mmCIF file of C-alpha atoms and ligand atoms in Angstrom:
data_model
loop_
_atom_site.group_PDB
_atom_site.id
_atom_site.type_symbol
_atom_site.label_atom_id
_atom_site.label_comp_id
_atom_site.label_asym_id
_atom_site.label_seq_id
_atom_site.Cartn_x
_atom_site.Cartn_y
_atom_site.Cartn_z
ATOM 1 C CA MET A 1 -0.095 -0.033 -0.031
ATOM 2 C CA SER A 2 1.313 3.820 -0.738
ATOM 3 C CA LEU A 3 2.362 5.769 1.805
ATOM 4 C CA LEU A 4 1.291 8.660 -0.180
ATOM 5 C CA ASP A 5 -1.217 8.620 -3.362
ATOM 6 C CA VAL A 6 -1.477 11.816 -5.357
ATOM 7 C CA LYS A 7 -4.337 11.967 -7.970
ATOM 8 C CA ASN A 8 -5.308 14.257 -11.014
ATOM 9 C CA LEU A 9 -3.632 16.986 -9.128
ATOM 10 C CA ARG A 10 -4.228 20.356 -10.501
ATOM 11 C CA VAL A 11 -2.783 23.621 -9.650
ATOM 12 C CA ARG A 12 -3.130 26.842 -11.459
ATOM 13 C CA TYR A 13 -1.844 30.558 -10.804
ATOM 14 C CA ASP A 14 -3.406 33.724 -12.316
ATOM 15 C CA GLY A 15 -1.099 35.890 -13.665
ATOM 16 C CA PRO A 16 -1.047 39.030 -15.820
ATOM 17 C CA ARG A 17 -1.512 36.952 -18.597
ATOM 18 C CA GLY A 18 -4.314 35.072 -17.404
ATOM 19 C CA PRO A 19 -4.637 31.713 -15.724
ATOM 20 C CA VAL A 20 -1.369 29.077 -16.205
ATOM 21 C CA TRP A 21 -2.008 25.618 -14.845
ATOM 22 C CA ALA A 22 1.863 25.015 -13.124
ATOM 23 C CA VAL A 23 0.775 21.353 -12.352
ATOM 24 C CA ASP A 24 -2.052 19.498 -14.316
ATOM 25 C CA GLN A 25 -3.118 16.073 -13.698
ATOM 26 C CA LEU A 26 -0.274 15.035 -12.174
ATOM 27 C CA SER A 27 -0.249 11.088 -10.063
ATOM 28 C CA PHE A 28 2.191 9.775 -8.697
ATOM 29 C CA GLU A 29 2.678 7.057 -5.761
ATOM 30 C CA LEU A 30 5.374 6.858 -3.085
ATOM 31 C CA SER A 31 5.814 3.889 -0.798
ATOM 32 C CA ALA A 32 7.612 3.610 2.145
ATOM 33 C CA GLY A 33 11.166 3.164 2.343
ATOM 34 C CA GLU A 34 10.876 4.742 -1.267
ATOM 35 C CA LEU A 35 13.010 7.681 -3.104
ATOM 36 C CA VAL A 36 10.779 9.130 -5.856
ATOM 37 C CA ALA A 37 12.247 11.691 -8.301
ATOM 38 C CA LEU A 38 10.935 14.444 -9.849
ATOM 39 C CA VAL A 39 12.864 15.782 -12.722
ATOM 40 C CA GLY A 40 12.677 18.991 -15.303
ATOM 41 C CA GLU A 41 13.562 21.889 -16.271
ATOM 42 C CA SER A 42 12.562 25.288 -14.359
ATOM 43 C CA GLY A 43 9.013 25.772 -14.979
ATOM 44 C CA SER A 44 8.102 21.752 -15.226
ATOM 45 C CA GLY A 45 5.778 22.030 -11.936
ATOM 46 C CA LYS A 46 8.513 20.215 -9.669
ATOM 47 C CA SER A 47 8.348 22.712 -7.106
ATOM 48 C CA THR A 48 5.041 23.766 -7.350
ATOM 49 C CA THR A 49 4.051 19.870 -6.844
ATOM 50 C CA ALA A 50 6.363 20.110 -3.618
ATOM 51 C CA LEU A 51 4.450 22.649 -1.976
ATOM 52 C CA ALA A 52 1.084 20.854 -2.826
ATOM 53 C CA LEU A 53 2.548 17.566 -0.797
ATOM 54 C CA LEU A 54 3.030 20.846 2.013
ATOM 55 C CA GLY A 55 -0.285 22.126 1.762
ATOM 56 C CA LEU A 56 1.705 25.391 1.292
ATOM 57 C CA VAL A 57 0.035 26.046 -2.796
ATOM 58 C CA PRO A 58 -2.240 28.697 -1.443
ATOM 59 C CA ILE A 59 0.469 30.472 0.215
ATOM 60 C CA SER A 60 2.331 30.931 -2.841
ATOM 61 C CA GLY A 61 -0.961 32.630 -4.603
ATOM 62 C CA GLY A 62 -1.689 29.252 -6.082
ATOM 63 C CA THR A 63 -5.126 27.142 -6.022
ATOM 64 C CA ILE A 64 -5.523 23.738 -5.911
ATOM 65 C CA GLU A 65 -8.616 23.445 -8.390
ATOM 66 C CA THR A 66 -8.831 19.569 -8.811
ATOM 67 C CA GLY A 67 -6.934 16.524 -6.892
ATOM 68 C CA GLU A 68 -6.315 13.795 -4.232
ATOM 69 C CA LEU A 69 -4.035 13.741 -1.919
ATOM 70 C CA TRP A 70 -4.121 10.530 -0.172
ATOM 71 C CA TYR A 71 -2.057 9.755 3.178
ATOM 72 C CA GLU A 72 -2.668 7.440 5.965
ATOM 73 C CA GLY A 73 -6.285 7.010 4.544
ATOM 74 C CA ARG A 74 -6.992 10.768 4.729
ATOM 75 C CA ASN A 75 -7.058 12.997 1.834
ATOM 76 C CA LEU A 76 -5.308 16.080 3.055
ATOM 77 C CA LEU A 77 -6.445 18.313 0.794
ATOM 78 C CA THR A 78 -9.835 18.795 2.465
ATOM 79 C CA LEU A 79 -7.435 19.529 6.179
ATOM 80 C CA SER A 80 -8.201 23.072 7.487
ATOM 81 C CA GLU A 81 -5.091 25.566 7.613
ATOM 82 C CA GLY A 82 -5.057 23.924 11.475
ATOM 83 C CA GLU A 83 -5.285 20.044 10.494
ATOM 84 C CA TRP A 84 -2.300 21.038 7.659
ATOM 85 C CA ALA A 85 -0.004 22.737 10.445
ATOM 86 C CA LYS A 86 -0.123 19.327 12.634
ATOM 87 C CA VAL A 87 0.593 17.263 9.278
ATOM 88 C CA ARG A 88 3.799 19.581 8.567
ATOM 89 C CA ALA A 89 7.123 18.242 10.002
ATOM 90 C CA SER A 90 5.691 15.690 11.833
ATOM 91 C CA GLU A 91 4.515 13.344 9.404
ATOM 92 C CA ILE A 92 5.330 15.286 6.198
ATOM 93 C CA ALA A 93 8.431 17.927 6.206
ATOM 94 C CA LEU A 94 9.673 19.808 3.401
ATOM 95 C CA VAL A 95 13.540 20.696 3.176
ATOM 96 C CA PHE A 96 13.187 23.648 0.982
ATOM 97 C CA GLN A 97 15.462 24.888 -2.074
ATOM 98 C CA ASP A 98 15.908 28.524 -0.522
ATOM 99 C CA ALA A 99 17.500 27.929 3.113
ATOM 100 C CA ALA A 100 17.887 31.694 3.284
ATOM 101 C CA SER A 101 14.472 32.153 3.085
ATOM 102 C CA ALA A 102 12.886 28.988 4.859
ATOM 103 C CA LEU A 103 14.652 29.986 8.088
ATOM 104 C CA ASN A 104 13.082 32.471 10.696
ATOM 105 C CA PRO A 105 15.864 35.236 10.777
ATOM 106 C CA TYR A 106 15.004 36.352 14.183
ATOM 107 C CA LEU A 107 15.910 32.830 15.763
ATOM 108 C CA THR A 108 18.775 31.257 16.646
ATOM 109 C CA ILE A 109 19.368 27.499 14.684
ATOM 110 C CA GLY A 110 19.077 25.648 18.010
ATOM 111 C CA LEU A 111 15.556 27.669 19.269
ATOM 112 C CA GLN A 112 14.233 27.030 15.471
ATOM 113 C CA ILE A 113 15.101 22.942 15.739
ATOM 114 C CA SER A 114 14.495 22.954 19.643
ATOM 115 C CA GLU A 115 11.013 24.318 18.885
ATOM 116 C CA VAL A 116 10.408 21.426 16.213
ATOM 117 C CA LEU A 117 11.702 18.787 18.682
ATOM 118 C CA GLU A 118 9.178 20.156 21.915
ATOM 119 C CA THR A 119 6.149 20.370 19.870
ATOM 120 C CA HIS A 120 6.461 17.446 17.876
ATOM 121 C CA ARG A 121 8.503 14.942 19.893
ATOM 122 C CA GLY A 122 7.146 16.613 23.513
ATOM 123 C CA LEU A 123 11.131 17.067 24.553
ATOM 124 C CA SER A 124 11.974 19.107 27.572
ATOM 125 C CA ARG A 125 13.747 22.338 26.528
ATOM 126 C CA ARG A 126 17.009 20.808 27.661
ATOM 127 C CA ASP A 127 16.888 17.457 26.101
ATOM 128 C CA ALA A 128 15.381 19.352 23.018
ATOM 129 C CA ARG A 129 18.966 21.189 23.028
ATOM 130 C CA LYS A 130 20.781 18.532 23.217
ATOM 131 C CA GLU A 131 18.897 16.532 20.953
ATOM 132 C CA ALA A 132 19.342 19.794 18.111
ATOM 133 C CA ALA A 133 23.035 19.733 18.642
ATOM 134 C CA ARG A 134 23.029 16.163 17.547
ATOM 135 C CA ALA A 135 21.317 16.690 14.888
ATOM 136 C CA LEU A 136 23.402 19.356 13.539
ATOM 137 C CA GLY A 137 26.375 16.996 14.071
ATOM 138 C CA ASP A 138 24.430 14.328 12.092
ATOM 139 C CA VAL A 139 24.010 16.495 8.961
ATOM 140 C CA GLY A 140 27.919 17.125 9.066
ATOM 141 C CA LEU A 141 27.986 20.528 10.952
ATOM 142 C CA PRO A 142 31.298 21.219 12.550
ATOM 143 C CA ASP A 143 31.504 22.442 16.454
ATOM 144 C CA PRO A 144 27.224 21.800 16.266
ATOM 145 C CA GLU A 145 26.943 23.348 19.851
ATOM 146 C CA ALA A 146 28.080 26.637 19.039
ATOM 147 C CA LYS A 147 26.011 26.442 16.328
ATOM 148 C CA LEU A 148 23.250 26.134 18.317
ATOM 149 C CA ALA A 149 23.629 29.847 19.295
ATOM 150 C CA ASN A 150 24.350 31.282 15.980
ATOM 151 C CA TYR A 151 21.270 33.052 13.563
ATOM 152 C CA PRO A 152 20.992 31.958 10.099
ATOM 153 C CA HIS A 153 22.741 34.772 8.718
ATOM 154 C CA GLU A 154 26.137 33.894 10.862
ATOM 155 C CA LEU A 155 26.180 30.627 8.842
ATOM 156 C CA SER A 156 27.243 29.847 5.233
ATOM 157 C CA GLY A 157 24.467 28.568 2.242
ATOM 158 C CA GLY A 158 25.398 25.401 2.501
ATOM 159 C CA GLN A 159 25.379 25.385 5.982
ATOM 160 C CA ARG A 160 21.955 26.650 6.122
ATOM 161 C CA GLN A 161 21.039 24.142 3.819
ATOM 162 C CA ARG A 162 22.229 21.320 6.117
ATOM 163 C CA ALA A 163 20.638 22.915 9.833
ATOM 164 C CA LEU A 164 17.603 22.825 7.787
ATOM 165 C CA LEU A 165 18.048 19.188 6.859
ATOM 166 C CA ALA A 166 18.555 18.868 10.681
ATOM 167 C CA MET A 167 14.669 20.437 11.466
ATOM 168 C CA ALA A 168 13.394 18.762 8.769
ATOM 169 C CA LEU A 169 14.451 15.338 9.865
ATOM 170 C CA VAL A 170 14.351 15.724 14.132
ATOM 171 C CA ALA A 171 10.652 15.028 14.165
ATOM 172 C CA LYS A 172 11.248 11.842 11.621
ATOM 173 C CA PRO A 173 8.095 12.512 9.534
ATOM 174 C CA ARG A 174 7.094 9.597 7.396
ATOM 175 C CA VAL A 175 7.466 11.350 4.576
ATOM 176 C CA ILE A 176 10.661 13.853 3.064
ATOM 177 C CA VAL A 177 10.046 15.939 0.403
ATOM 178 C CA ALA A 178 13.394 17.475 -0.578
ATOM 179 C CA ASP A 179 13.370 20.133 -3.110
ATOM 180 C CA GLU A 180 17.209 20.219 -4.395
ATOM 181 C CA PRO A 181 18.364 19.780 -1.169
ATOM 182 C CA THR A 182 22.033 19.698 -2.436
ATOM 183 C CA SER A 183 21.846 22.562 -4.776
ATOM 184 C CA ALA A 184 23.822 24.610 -2.668
ATOM 185 C CA LEU A 185 26.766 22.137 -1.377
ATOM 186 C CA ASP A 186 29.727 20.955 -2.892
ATOM 187 C CA PRO A 187 29.598 17.623 -4.228
ATOM 188 C CA ALA A 188 31.207 15.620 -1.318
ATOM 189 C CA LEU A 189 28.475 17.298 1.435
ATOM 190 C CA GLY A 190 25.859 16.682 -1.333
ATOM 191 C CA LEU A 191 26.349 13.324 -1.052
ATOM 192 C CA HIS A 192 26.239 13.144 2.818
ATOM 193 C CA VAL A 193 22.843 14.669 2.809
ATOM 194 C CA LEU A 194 21.979 11.862 0.120
ATOM 195 C CA GLU A 195 23.276 9.089 2.235
ATOM 196 C CA LEU A 196 21.119 10.759 5.500
ATOM 197 C CA LEU A 197 18.425 10.867 3.224
ATOM 198 C CA GLU A 198 19.296 7.213 2.563
ATOM 199 C CA ARG A 199 19.882 6.244 6.082
ATOM 200 C CA GLU A 200 15.707 7.822 7.211
ATOM 201 C CA ARG A 201 14.882 5.468 4.349
ATOM 202 C CA LYS A 202 16.589 1.812 5.658
ATOM 203 C CA THR A 203 16.211 2.784 9.109
ATOM 204 C CA ARG A 204 12.497 4.061 9.525
ATOM 205 C CA GLY A 205 11.240 3.341 6.194
ATOM 206 C CA ALA A 206 10.557 6.937 5.757
ATOM 207 C CA GLY A 207 9.036 7.679 1.673
ATOM 208 C CA VAL A 208 11.203 10.633 -0.025
ATOM 209 C CA VAL A 209 10.037 12.387 -2.850
ATOM 210 C CA LEU A 210 13.300 14.228 -4.501
ATOM 211 C CA VAL A 211 12.901 17.358 -6.360
ATOM 212 C CA SER A 212 15.719 17.931 -8.686
ATOM 213 C CA HIS A 213 17.561 18.923 -11.966
ATOM 214 C CA ASP A 214 21.007 16.964 -11.354
ATOM 215 C CA LEU A 215 20.369 13.688 -13.737
ATOM 216 C CA GLU A 216 23.360 12.094 -12.569
ATOM 217 C CA LEU A 217 22.268 12.367 -8.850
ATOM 218 C CA VAL A 218 18.558 10.836 -9.720
ATOM 219 C CA ALA A 219 19.798 7.939 -11.423
ATOM 220 C CA ALA A 220 22.143 7.259 -8.859
ATOM 221 C CA HIS A 221 19.647 7.487 -6.148
ATOM 222 C CA ALA A 222 16.254 7.229 -6.820
ATOM 223 C CA ASP A 223 13.875 3.802 -7.064
ATOM 224 C CA ARG A 224 11.467 5.776 -9.281
ATOM 225 C CA THR A 225 11.333 8.931 -12.062
ATOM 226 C CA TYR A 226 8.855 10.952 -13.234
ATOM 227 C CA VAL A 227 9.731 13.463 -15.600
ATOM 228 C CA LEU A 228 7.766 16.362 -16.159
ATOM 229 C CA TYR A 229 6.753 18.551 -18.553
ATOM 230 C CA ALA A 230 4.657 21.834 -18.636
ATOM 231 C CA GLY A 231 3.105 20.795 -15.660
ATOM 232 C CA ARG A 232 2.632 17.158 -17.037
ATOM 233 C CA VAL A 233 4.039 13.822 -16.206
ATOM 234 C CA VAL A 234 5.584 12.744 -20.181
ATOM 235 C CA GLU A 235 7.658 9.598 -18.601
ATOM 236 C CA HIS A 236 7.715 7.664 -15.696
ATOM 237 C CA ALA A 237 9.880 4.514 -14.856
ATOM 238 C CA SER A 238 12.492 2.910 -13.146
ATOM 239 C CA ALA A 239 15.693 5.584 -12.705
ATOM 240 C CA ARG A 240 17.519 2.491 -14.219
ATOM 241 C CA GLU A 241 15.351 2.412 -17.072
ATOM 242 C CA LEU A 242 14.644 5.889 -17.997
ATOM 243 C CA PHE A 243 17.900 7.047 -18.302
ATOM 244 C CA ALA A 244 19.500 4.024 -19.606
ATOM 245 C CA ALA A 245 17.045 4.209 -22.603
ATOM 246 C CA PRO A 246 13.982 6.869 -22.575
ATOM 247 C CA TRP A 247 10.943 6.549 -24.148
ATOM 248 C CA HIS A 248 10.384 10.104 -24.475
ATOM 249 C CA PRO A 249 12.412 12.591 -26.585
ATOM 250 C CA TYR A 250 12.488 15.356 -23.586
ATOM 251 C CA THR A 251 13.663 12.658 -21.266
ATOM 252 C CA ALA A 252 16.656 12.005 -23.726
ATOM 253 C CA ALA A 253 17.365 15.749 -24.157
ATOM 254 C CA LEU A 254 17.622 16.242 -20.262
ATOM 255 C CA TRP A 255 19.825 13.273 -20.005
ATOM 256 C CA ARG A 256 22.150 14.560 -23.100
ATOM 257 C CA ALA A 257 22.103 18.111 -21.605
ATOM 258 C CA ARG A 258 22.945 16.963 -17.849
ATOM 259 C CA ALA A 259 25.821 18.629 -16.121
ATOM 260 C CA ARG A 260 28.699 16.059 -15.740
ATOM 261 C CA LEU A 261 29.965 16.266 -12.398
ATOM 262 C CA ASP A 262 32.736 13.467 -12.510
ATOM 263 C CA GLY A 263 35.528 16.595 -11.955
ATOM 264 C CA GLU A 264 36.447 19.581 -10.301
ATOM 265 C CA ARG A 265 34.642 21.312 -12.823
ATOM 266 C CA PRO A 266 31.456 20.174 -14.810
ATOM 267 C CA ARG A 267 32.760 18.844 -17.981
ATOM 268 C CA ARG A 268 30.136 20.058 -20.331
ATOM 269 C CA LEU A 269 27.129 22.281 -19.502
ATOM 270 C CA ALA A 270 24.305 22.638 -22.262
ATOM 271 C CA ALA A 271 20.561 22.865 -22.530
ATOM 272 C CA VAL A 272 17.579 21.337 -23.950
ATOM 273 C CA PRO A 273 17.263 22.682 -27.561
ATOM 274 C CA GLY A 274 14.991 25.142 -27.821
ATOM 275 C CA ASN A 275 12.441 27.790 -25.720
ATOM 276 C CA PRO A 276 11.487 26.635 -22.522
ATOM 277 C CA VAL A 277 7.576 26.265 -22.387
ATOM 278 C CA ASP A 278 5.739 29.217 -21.908
ATOM 279 C CA LEU A 279 2.699 28.122 -19.685
ATOM 280 C CA ALA A 280 0.896 31.085 -20.617
ATOM 281 C CA ASN A 281 0.568 30.198 -24.133
ATOM 282 C CA LEU A 282 1.150 26.512 -24.363
ATOM 283 C CA PRO A 283 1.394 25.378 -28.011
ATOM 284 C CA ALA A 284 -1.789 23.182 -29.405
ATOM 285 C CA GLY A 285 -1.257 19.417 -29.095
ATOM 286 C CA CYS A 286 2.409 17.599 -27.933
ATOM 287 C CA ALA A 287 3.748 20.944 -25.171
ATOM 288 C CA PHE A 288 7.264 19.840 -26.449
ATOM 289 C CA HIS A 289 6.670 19.746 -30.490
ATOM 290 C CA PRO A 290 8.267 23.015 -30.674
ATOM 291 C CA ARG A 291 10.793 21.500 -29.374
ATOM 292 C CA CYS A 292 11.137 18.129 -30.435
ATOM 293 C CA GLU A 293 13.116 17.333 -33.740
ATOM 294 C CA LEU A 294 10.669 13.894 -33.949
ATOM 295 C CA ALA A 295 7.494 16.282 -34.290
ATOM 296 C CA ARG A 296 5.291 15.463 -36.846
ATOM 297 C CA GLU A 297 1.776 16.692 -38.183
ATOM 298 C CA ARG A 298 -0.052 14.735 -35.710
ATOM 299 C CA CYS A 299 2.158 16.166 -32.687
ATOM 300 C CA ARG A 300 0.786 19.386 -33.873
ATOM 301 C CA SER A 301 -3.194 19.335 -33.220
ATOM 302 C CA GLU A 302 -3.256 16.154 -30.645
ATOM 303 C CA ARG A 303 -2.431 15.990 -27.363
ATOM 304 C CA PRO A 304 -0.417 12.234 -26.121
ATOM 305 C CA GLU A 305 -1.489 10.651 -23.497
ATOM 306 C CA LEU A 306 0.535 8.761 -20.763
ATOM 307 C CA SER A 307 0.789 5.186 -21.842
ATOM 308 C CA GLY A 308 2.444 2.189 -21.549
ATOM 309 C CA VAL A 309 4.106 0.154 -25.120
ATOM 310 C CA LEU A 310 2.011 -3.084 -25.794
ATOM 311 C CA ARG A 311 4.841 -4.806 -27.178
ATOM 312 C CA SER A 312 6.371 -7.927 -25.886
ATOM 313 C CA ASP A 313 9.867 -8.370 -26.684
ATOM 314 C CA ALA A 314 12.666 -9.096 -24.084
ATOM 315 C CA ARG A 315 13.191 -5.431 -23.315
ATOM 316 C CA MET A 316 9.668 -4.466 -22.844
ATOM 317 C CA SER A 317 9.005 -7.096 -20.587
ATOM 318 C CA LEU A 318 11.223 -4.989 -18.437
ATOM 319 C CA SER A 319 9.422 -2.068 -18.377
ATOM 320 C CA ALA A 320 5.674 -3.320 -17.415
ATOM 321 C CA ALA A 321 5.628 -0.318 -15.237
ATOM 322 C CA ARG A 322 6.783 2.594 -17.736
ATOM 323 C CA ARG A 323 4.591 5.338 -19.289
ATOM 324 C CA ALA A 324 5.255 7.953 -21.600
ATOM 325 C CA ALA A 325 3.589 10.386 -23.202
ATOM 326 C CA CYS A 326 4.627 10.153 -26.821
ATOM 327 C CA PHE A 327 3.440 9.110 -30.171
ATOM 328 C CA GLU A 328 6.727 8.077 -31.419
ATOM 329 C CA LYS A 329 7.519 5.819 -28.109
ATOM 330 C CA GLU A 330 7.314 2.585 -29.471
ATOM 331 C CA SER A 331 9.947 3.405 -32.005
ATOM 332 C CA LEU A 332 12.103 4.914 -29.491
ATOM 333 C CA ALA A 333 11.994 2.017 -27.108
ATOM 334 C CA LEU A 334 13.422 -0.269 -29.906
ATOM 335 C CA GLU A 335 15.945 1.871 -30.475
ATOM 336 C CA ARG A 336 19.453 1.492 -28.429
ATOM 337 C CA PRO A 337 20.146 2.296 -24.473
ATOM 338 C CA LEU A 338 21.692 5.961 -24.340
ATOM 339 C CA GLU A 339 25.604 5.725 -24.026
ATOM 340 C CA SER A 340 26.860 6.547 -20.532
ATOM 341 C CA GLU A 341 29.070 9.035 -22.003
ATOM 342 C CA PRO A 342 28.387 11.488 -24.416
HETATM 343 S S1 SF4 B 1 4.433 13.193 -29.311
HETATM 344 FE FE1 SF4 B 1 5.565 13.816 -31.365
HETATM 345 S S2 SF4 B 1 6.579 16.190 -30.432
HETATM 346 FE FE2 SF4 B 1 5.719 15.461 -28.660
HETATM 347 S S3 SF4 B 1 7.885 13.975 -27.478
HETATM 348 FE FE3 SF4 B 1 6.456 12.792 -28.966
HETATM 349 S S4 SF4 B 1 7.203 13.220 -31.140
HETATM 350 FE FE4 SF4 B 1 7.581 14.885 -30.121
#
């Protein structure tokens, strides 16, 4: 049974050029102990999805038009703000992309973490402070006792990111939503953060939703991956299958454009060809067609639905749970896998 079950989520923002749907009919599941990744370019809807999982869409100015978010037999989208406040941190925690704005600038790091421990785990102030220091040490902050007395602005960007992670993990949430948790960290610290998330999965059965643009990281750590474009899932599969042989041209383009971080500097930085999608002016048919070299007439008028491939050869049998929204997926599925080297 799923820990989290998102069904047909649709999130609207009303802008100066009219309404846009940042997330459109998004569905996915997360099981206990699983790491599910949401990937895509900026504006694909992955960070809006992260906000929706925490009931924070209204604060961002958006509206959830339709959808269900099932957790422990409850549809969380029916909760009042007071009920959401109980769920956040203790059951579903978010590690924000922007640690500077997520931490309260007027409170010390120690007070902010201790408050979570006192509220959600019922610790005394003294025990909460001890536990907060332990949590800061756990995420790799040097001299954690001293860090308790620091205000957020006194820490570096990487240290703030790790303090935020410590705050998210101390309440032992069953679901951790991590929005670009390693983007402010150097590779070694980023790896440490992923190891901590792995530990939470293995020891407590926590489920992790990882929002990331770093495909190397996703390929190495995710169990399953959902690729988003213009707010919709365009492909999902196990991470191993997805990047070894993408069915959707957008997935293949993302993989080819990824930054290679196997040296001190990225060996190659590229971008997916064409202009990023404009949500206020979506093209008819397949939203990716203006950027797709395989686009045909049908792609310009008809939107492909997410579906599997109904062929039964040796490769297809590996892919029973795969889905892609592309008219050409059958032929792409039979092409040779992408090579790992560019
Ligand atoms: S449906 Fe057509 S335009 Fe869209 S990704 Fe597939 S081939 Fe390209």
